[in-house]
Amino acid sequence: MSDLVFYTNPMSRGRIVRWMLEEIGAPYETVLLDYGTTMKASDYLAINPMGKVPAIVHKGRVVTEGAAIIAYLAEAFPEAGLAPTAGERADYYRWMFFAAGPVEAATTDRSFGVQPDARQQTMAGYGTLDRVVDVLEQAVSAHSYIAGERFTAADVYVGSHVGWGMQFGSLPKREAFERYAERIMGRPAAVRAREIDDALIPQQEPAG
């Protein structure tokens, strides 16, 4: 078995990790899992008890949760140059986890028809989706990339949320989002990752 094993489904958040794996350029083994069957089987639950993808096993150590995997791979493979410099570190972690927290929570709640009232907004970490969208727009407009003037692993994670959000309607197609997506989605690794996962979709069972 490879030193780096990637557990995924091509119709999942695993697409974000696939992009990152293609960016770092290290060899990896892919294990495809189906919703409701192999994803819930005992051998995979021993890796991720949540029964969710993505997950990686690198040299025997398990990492789950998309943002954690992205950050881990950037540090584990420094030769790829995707980890932050000292000057980029604050924005790198701030906006990666803003996407993992407020953006993910706010867009998911809206898709479920949940809109917090004024009292609930004080309790919800994201407040309102409108506020989250405005703050995200400011973040992608501040520099060429999310942590500065250089592409980093944080752009893989934040950029994936922006791209998917506009594609599926959970984020508005604001000019700042479109410009940011155009800067990063044409990267060779991003294109390669999409082609790999798109080719795998016909082999998978629908989510259930």
mmCIF file of C-alpha atoms in Angstrom:
data_model
loop_
_atom_site.group_PDB
_atom_site.id
_atom_site.type_symbol
_atom_site.label_atom_id
_atom_site.label_comp_id
_atom_site.label_asym_id
_atom_site.label_seq_id
_atom_site.Cartn_x
_atom_site.Cartn_y
_atom_site.Cartn_z
ATOM 1 C CA MET A 1 0.000 0.000 0.000
ATOM 2 C CA SER A 2 1.164 3.513 -0.787
ATOM 3 C CA ASP A 3 2.525 5.844 1.905
ATOM 4 C CA LEU A 4 -0.366 8.163 1.003
ATOM 5 C CA VAL A 5 -3.876 6.745 0.608
ATOM 6 C CA PHE A 6 -6.849 8.910 -0.347
ATOM 7 C CA TYR A 7 -10.412 7.833 0.475
ATOM 8 C CA THR A 8 -13.039 9.635 -1.547
ATOM 9 C CA ASN A 9 -16.100 9.707 -3.742
ATOM 10 C CA PRO A 10 -15.973 11.866 -6.898
ATOM 11 C CA MET A 11 -19.291 13.476 -5.940
ATOM 12 C CA SER A 12 -18.092 14.731 -2.572
ATOM 13 C CA ARG A 13 -15.862 17.255 -0.849
ATOM 14 C CA GLY A 14 -13.103 14.823 -1.724
ATOM 15 C CA ARG A 15 -12.758 16.823 -4.932
ATOM 16 C CA ILE A 16 -11.063 19.553 -2.896
ATOM 17 C CA VAL A 17 -8.472 17.116 -1.576
ATOM 18 C CA ARG A 18 -7.953 15.623 -5.036
ATOM 19 C CA TRP A 19 -6.985 19.085 -6.263
ATOM 20 C CA MET A 20 -4.534 19.483 -3.392
ATOM 21 C CA LEU A 21 -3.017 16.058 -4.045
ATOM 22 C CA GLU A 22 -2.479 16.991 -7.670
ATOM 23 C CA GLU A 23 -0.864 20.264 -6.567
ATOM 24 C CA ILE A 24 1.675 18.586 -4.292
ATOM 25 C CA GLY A 25 2.601 16.065 -6.977
ATOM 26 C CA ALA A 26 3.351 13.178 -4.621
ATOM 27 C CA PRO A 27 2.235 9.650 -5.582
ATOM 28 C CA TYR A 28 -0.958 8.528 -3.873
ATOM 29 C CA GLU A 29 -3.404 5.650 -3.953
ATOM 30 C CA THR A 30 -7.118 6.332 -4.368
ATOM 31 C CA VAL A 31 -9.778 4.237 -2.651
ATOM 32 C CA LEU A 32 -13.283 4.945 -3.965
ATOM 33 C CA LEU A 33 -16.176 4.555 -1.556
ATOM 34 C CA ASP A 34 -19.917 4.468 -2.192
ATOM 35 C CA TYR A 35 -22.449 6.303 -0.065
ATOM 36 C CA GLY A 36 -24.378 4.018 2.263
ATOM 37 C CA THR A 37 -22.282 0.918 1.524
ATOM 38 C CA THR A 38 -18.473 0.922 1.636
ATOM 39 C CA MET A 39 -18.463 4.365 3.263
ATOM 40 C CA LYS A 40 -20.327 2.829 6.217
ATOM 41 C CA ALA A 41 -18.444 -0.478 6.266
ATOM 42 C CA SER A 42 -16.458 -1.436 9.365
ATOM 43 C CA ASP A 43 -13.048 -1.229 7.711
ATOM 44 C CA TYR A 44 -13.616 2.377 6.676
ATOM 45 C CA LEU A 45 -15.325 3.320 9.954
ATOM 46 C CA ALA A 46 -12.090 2.242 11.640
ATOM 47 C CA ILE A 47 -10.429 5.050 9.657
ATOM 48 C CA ASN A 48 -13.188 7.649 9.954
ATOM 49 C CA PRO A 49 -15.935 6.790 12.459
ATOM 50 C CA MET A 50 -18.078 9.532 10.904
ATOM 51 C CA GLY A 51 -18.446 7.411 7.777
ATOM 52 C CA LYS A 52 -17.691 10.451 5.639
ATOM 53 C CA VAL A 53 -15.147 11.344 2.991
ATOM 54 C CA PRO A 54 -12.569 12.641 2.360
ATOM 55 C CA ALA A 55 -9.900 11.068 4.516
ATOM 56 C CA ILE A 56 -6.228 10.338 4.003
ATOM 57 C CA VAL A 57 -3.811 7.957 5.628
ATOM 58 C CA HIS A 58 -0.223 9.160 5.383
ATOM 59 C CA LYS A 59 2.468 6.851 6.711
ATOM 60 C CA GLY A 60 -0.094 5.224 8.965
ATOM 61 C CA ARG A 61 -1.577 8.459 10.362
ATOM 62 C CA VAL A 62 -5.189 9.371 9.644
ATOM 63 C CA VAL A 63 -6.345 12.871 8.773
ATOM 64 C CA THR A 64 -10.001 13.712 8.181
ATOM 65 C CA GLU A 65 -11.907 16.982 7.569
ATOM 66 C CA GLY A 66 -11.173 18.804 4.336
ATOM 67 C CA ALA A 67 -9.469 21.902 5.706
ATOM 68 C CA ALA A 68 -7.324 19.829 8.067
ATOM 69 C CA ILE A 69 -6.227 17.589 5.185
ATOM 70 C CA ILE A 70 -5.302 20.578 3.029
ATOM 71 C CA ALA A 71 -3.295 22.213 5.817
ATOM 72 C CA TYR A 72 -1.622 18.899 6.698
ATOM 73 C CA LEU A 73 -0.571 18.148 3.120
ATOM 74 C CA ALA A 74 0.896 21.635 2.699
ATOM 75 C CA GLU A 75 3.129 21.038 5.716
ATOM 76 C CA ALA A 76 3.893 17.374 5.000
ATOM 77 C CA PHE A 77 5.095 18.186 1.473
ATOM 78 C CA PRO A 78 6.918 21.535 1.832
ATOM 79 C CA GLU A 79 8.653 21.079 -1.512
ATOM 80 C CA ALA A 80 5.334 21.924 -3.202
ATOM 81 C CA GLY A 81 5.611 25.477 -1.831
ATOM 82 C CA LEU A 82 1.964 25.659 -0.755
ATOM 83 C CA ALA A 83 2.417 26.209 2.987
ATOM 84 C CA PRO A 84 2.327 29.818 4.172
ATOM 85 C CA THR A 85 5.333 32.023 4.776
ATOM 86 C CA ALA A 86 5.488 33.932 8.061
ATOM 87 C CA GLY A 87 3.882 36.941 6.404
ATOM 88 C CA GLU A 88 1.071 34.875 4.878
ATOM 89 C CA ARG A 89 0.285 32.713 7.890
ATOM 90 C CA ALA A 90 -2.375 34.879 9.535
ATOM 91 C CA ASP A 91 -4.534 35.308 6.413
ATOM 92 C CA TYR A 92 -3.869 31.721 5.341
ATOM 93 C CA TYR A 93 -5.345 30.194 8.483
ATOM 94 C CA ARG A 94 -7.939 32.901 9.009
ATOM 95 C CA TRP A 95 -9.613 32.490 5.636
ATOM 96 C CA MET A 96 -9.170 28.734 5.290
ATOM 97 C CA PHE A 97 -11.050 28.207 8.527
ATOM 98 C CA PHE A 98 -13.529 30.973 7.751
ATOM 99 C CA ALA A 99 -14.493 28.862 4.736
ATOM 100 C CA ALA A 100 -14.565 25.680 6.837
ATOM 101 C CA GLY A 101 -16.662 27.341 9.554
ATOM 102 C CA PRO A 102 -18.943 30.297 8.769
ATOM 103 C CA VAL A 103 -19.128 29.770 4.997
ATOM 104 C CA GLU A 104 -19.889 26.056 5.228
ATOM 105 C CA ALA A 105 -22.377 26.467 8.084
ATOM 106 C CA ALA A 106 -24.203 29.446 6.599
ATOM 107 C CA THR A 107 -24.583 27.981 3.117
ATOM 108 C CA THR A 108 -25.641 24.587 4.487
ATOM 109 C CA ASP A 109 -28.275 26.139 6.742
ATOM 110 C CA ARG A 110 -29.667 28.194 3.867
ATOM 111 C CA SER A 111 -29.879 25.094 1.662
ATOM 112 C CA PHE A 112 -31.904 23.430 4.437
ATOM 113 C CA GLY A 113 -34.230 26.421 4.629
ATOM 114 C CA VAL A 114 -32.837 27.592 7.975
ATOM 115 C CA GLN A 115 -32.648 31.352 8.467
ATOM 116 C CA PRO A 116 -31.731 32.387 12.031
ATOM 117 C CA ASP A 117 -33.870 35.063 13.640
ATOM 118 C CA ALA A 118 -32.275 38.054 15.374
ATOM 119 C CA ARG A 119 -31.713 36.171 18.633
ATOM 120 C CA GLN A 120 -30.339 33.077 16.898
ATOM 121 C CA GLN A 121 -27.929 35.218 14.873
ATOM 122 C CA THR A 122 -26.123 36.154 18.083
ATOM 123 C CA MET A 123 -25.610 32.450 18.833
ATOM 124 C CA ALA A 124 -24.684 31.227 15.350
ATOM 125 C CA GLY A 125 -21.002 31.578 14.588
ATOM 126 C CA TYR A 126 -21.774 32.945 11.137
ATOM 127 C CA GLY A 127 -24.490 35.428 12.100
ATOM 128 C CA THR A 128 -26.175 35.674 8.698
ATOM 129 C CA LEU A 129 -25.362 34.361 5.256
ATOM 130 C CA ASP A 130 -25.421 37.893 3.847
ATOM 131 C CA ARG A 131 -22.731 38.986 6.299
ATOM 132 C CA VAL A 132 -20.644 35.911 5.488
ATOM 133 C CA VAL A 133 -20.884 36.603 1.746
ATOM 134 C CA ASP A 134 -19.866 40.246 2.206
ATOM 135 C CA VAL A 135 -16.859 39.307 4.347
ATOM 136 C CA LEU A 136 -15.795 36.587 1.900
ATOM 137 C CA GLU A 137 -16.003 39.087 -0.943
ATOM 138 C CA GLN A 138 -13.698 41.444 0.965
ATOM 139 C CA ALA A 139 -11.267 38.589 1.598
ATOM 140 C CA VAL A 140 -10.918 37.542 -2.044
ATOM 141 C CA SER A 141 -10.634 41.189 -3.112
ATOM 142 C CA ALA A 142 -7.826 42.170 -0.730
ATOM 143 C CA HIS A 143 -5.009 40.492 -2.689
ATOM 144 C CA SER A 144 -4.475 38.453 -5.819
ATOM 145 C CA TYR A 145 -4.761 35.316 -3.672
ATOM 146 C CA ILE A 146 -6.375 34.669 -0.338
ATOM 147 C CA ALA A 147 -3.186 34.989 1.731
ATOM 148 C CA GLY A 148 -1.376 37.551 -0.401
ATOM 149 C CA GLU A 149 0.192 37.734 -3.838
ATOM 150 C CA ARG A 150 1.063 34.039 -4.069
ATOM 151 C CA PHE A 151 -1.079 30.918 -4.533
ATOM 152 C CA THR A 152 -1.137 28.746 -1.396
ATOM 153 C CA ALA A 153 -3.014 25.715 -0.134
ATOM 154 C CA ALA A 154 -5.601 28.067 1.372
ATOM 155 C CA ASP A 155 -6.637 28.980 -2.167
ATOM 156 C CA VAL A 156 -7.392 25.323 -2.873
ATOM 157 C CA TYR A 157 -9.848 25.250 0.008
ATOM 158 C CA VAL A 158 -11.353 28.731 -0.202
ATOM 159 C CA GLY A 159 -11.380 28.647 -3.989
ATOM 160 C CA SER A 160 -13.237 25.345 -4.038
ATOM 161 C CA HIS A 161 -15.963 26.798 -1.820
ATOM 162 C CA VAL A 162 -16.248 29.874 -4.012
ATOM 163 C CA GLY A 163 -16.366 27.836 -7.218
ATOM 164 C CA TRP A 164 -18.903 25.331 -5.938
ATOM 165 C CA GLY A 165 -20.949 28.051 -4.288
ATOM 166 C CA MET A 166 -21.397 29.906 -7.547
ATOM 167 C CA GLN A 167 -21.967 26.690 -9.512
ATOM 168 C CA PHE A 168 -24.722 25.421 -7.230
ATOM 169 C CA GLY A 169 -26.202 28.760 -6.220
ATOM 170 C CA SER A 170 -25.220 28.837 -2.560
ATOM 171 C CA LEU A 171 -23.075 31.911 -3.242
ATOM 172 C CA PRO A 172 -24.015 34.789 -5.546
ATOM 173 C CA LYS A 173 -22.009 35.288 -8.729
ATOM 174 C CA ARG A 174 -20.373 38.500 -7.622
ATOM 175 C CA GLU A 175 -17.668 39.966 -9.818
ATOM 176 C CA ALA A 176 -15.023 39.555 -7.112
ATOM 177 C CA PHE A 177 -15.815 35.855 -6.750
ATOM 178 C CA GLU A 178 -15.714 35.305 -10.499
ATOM 179 C CA ARG A 179 -12.358 37.082 -10.856
ATOM 180 C CA TYR A 180 -10.873 35.063 -7.998
ATOM 181 C CA ALA A 181 -12.161 31.770 -9.388
ATOM 182 C CA GLU A 182 -10.754 32.576 -12.827
ATOM 183 C CA ARG A 183 -7.293 33.132 -11.321
ATOM 184 C CA ILE A 184 -7.104 29.707 -9.721
ATOM 185 C CA MET A 185 -9.436 27.241 -11.439
ATOM 186 C CA GLY A 186 -7.330 27.066 -14.594
ATOM 187 C CA ARG A 187 -4.232 25.811 -12.780
ATOM 188 C CA PRO A 188 -2.988 22.561 -14.352
ATOM 189 C CA ALA A 189 -3.461 20.635 -11.103
ATOM 190 C CA ALA A 190 -7.032 21.934 -10.734
ATOM 191 C CA VAL A 191 -7.885 20.928 -14.293
ATOM 192 C CA ARG A 192 -6.271 17.511 -13.840
ATOM 193 C CA ALA A 193 -8.149 16.882 -10.606
ATOM 194 C CA ARG A 194 -11.514 17.756 -12.167
ATOM 195 C CA GLU A 195 -10.831 15.474 -15.131
ATOM 196 C CA ILE A 196 -9.909 12.561 -12.853
ATOM 197 C CA ASP A 197 -13.000 12.910 -10.669
ATOM 198 C CA ASP A 198 -15.381 13.604 -13.553
ATOM 199 C CA ALA A 199 -14.199 10.403 -15.237
ATOM 200 C CA LEU A 200 -14.922 8.438 -12.055
ATOM 201 C CA ILE A 201 -18.493 9.680 -11.547
ATOM 202 C CA PRO A 202 -20.176 7.078 -13.824
ATOM 203 C CA GLN A 203 -18.679 4.313 -11.666
ATOM 204 C CA GLN A 204 -20.357 5.532 -8.485
ATOM 205 C CA GLU A 205 -23.754 4.867 -6.974
ATOM 206 C CA PRO A 206 -25.889 7.959 -6.324
ATOM 207 C CA ALA A 207 -25.852 9.378 -2.822
ATOM 208 C CA GLY A 208 -28.461 7.927 -0.535
#
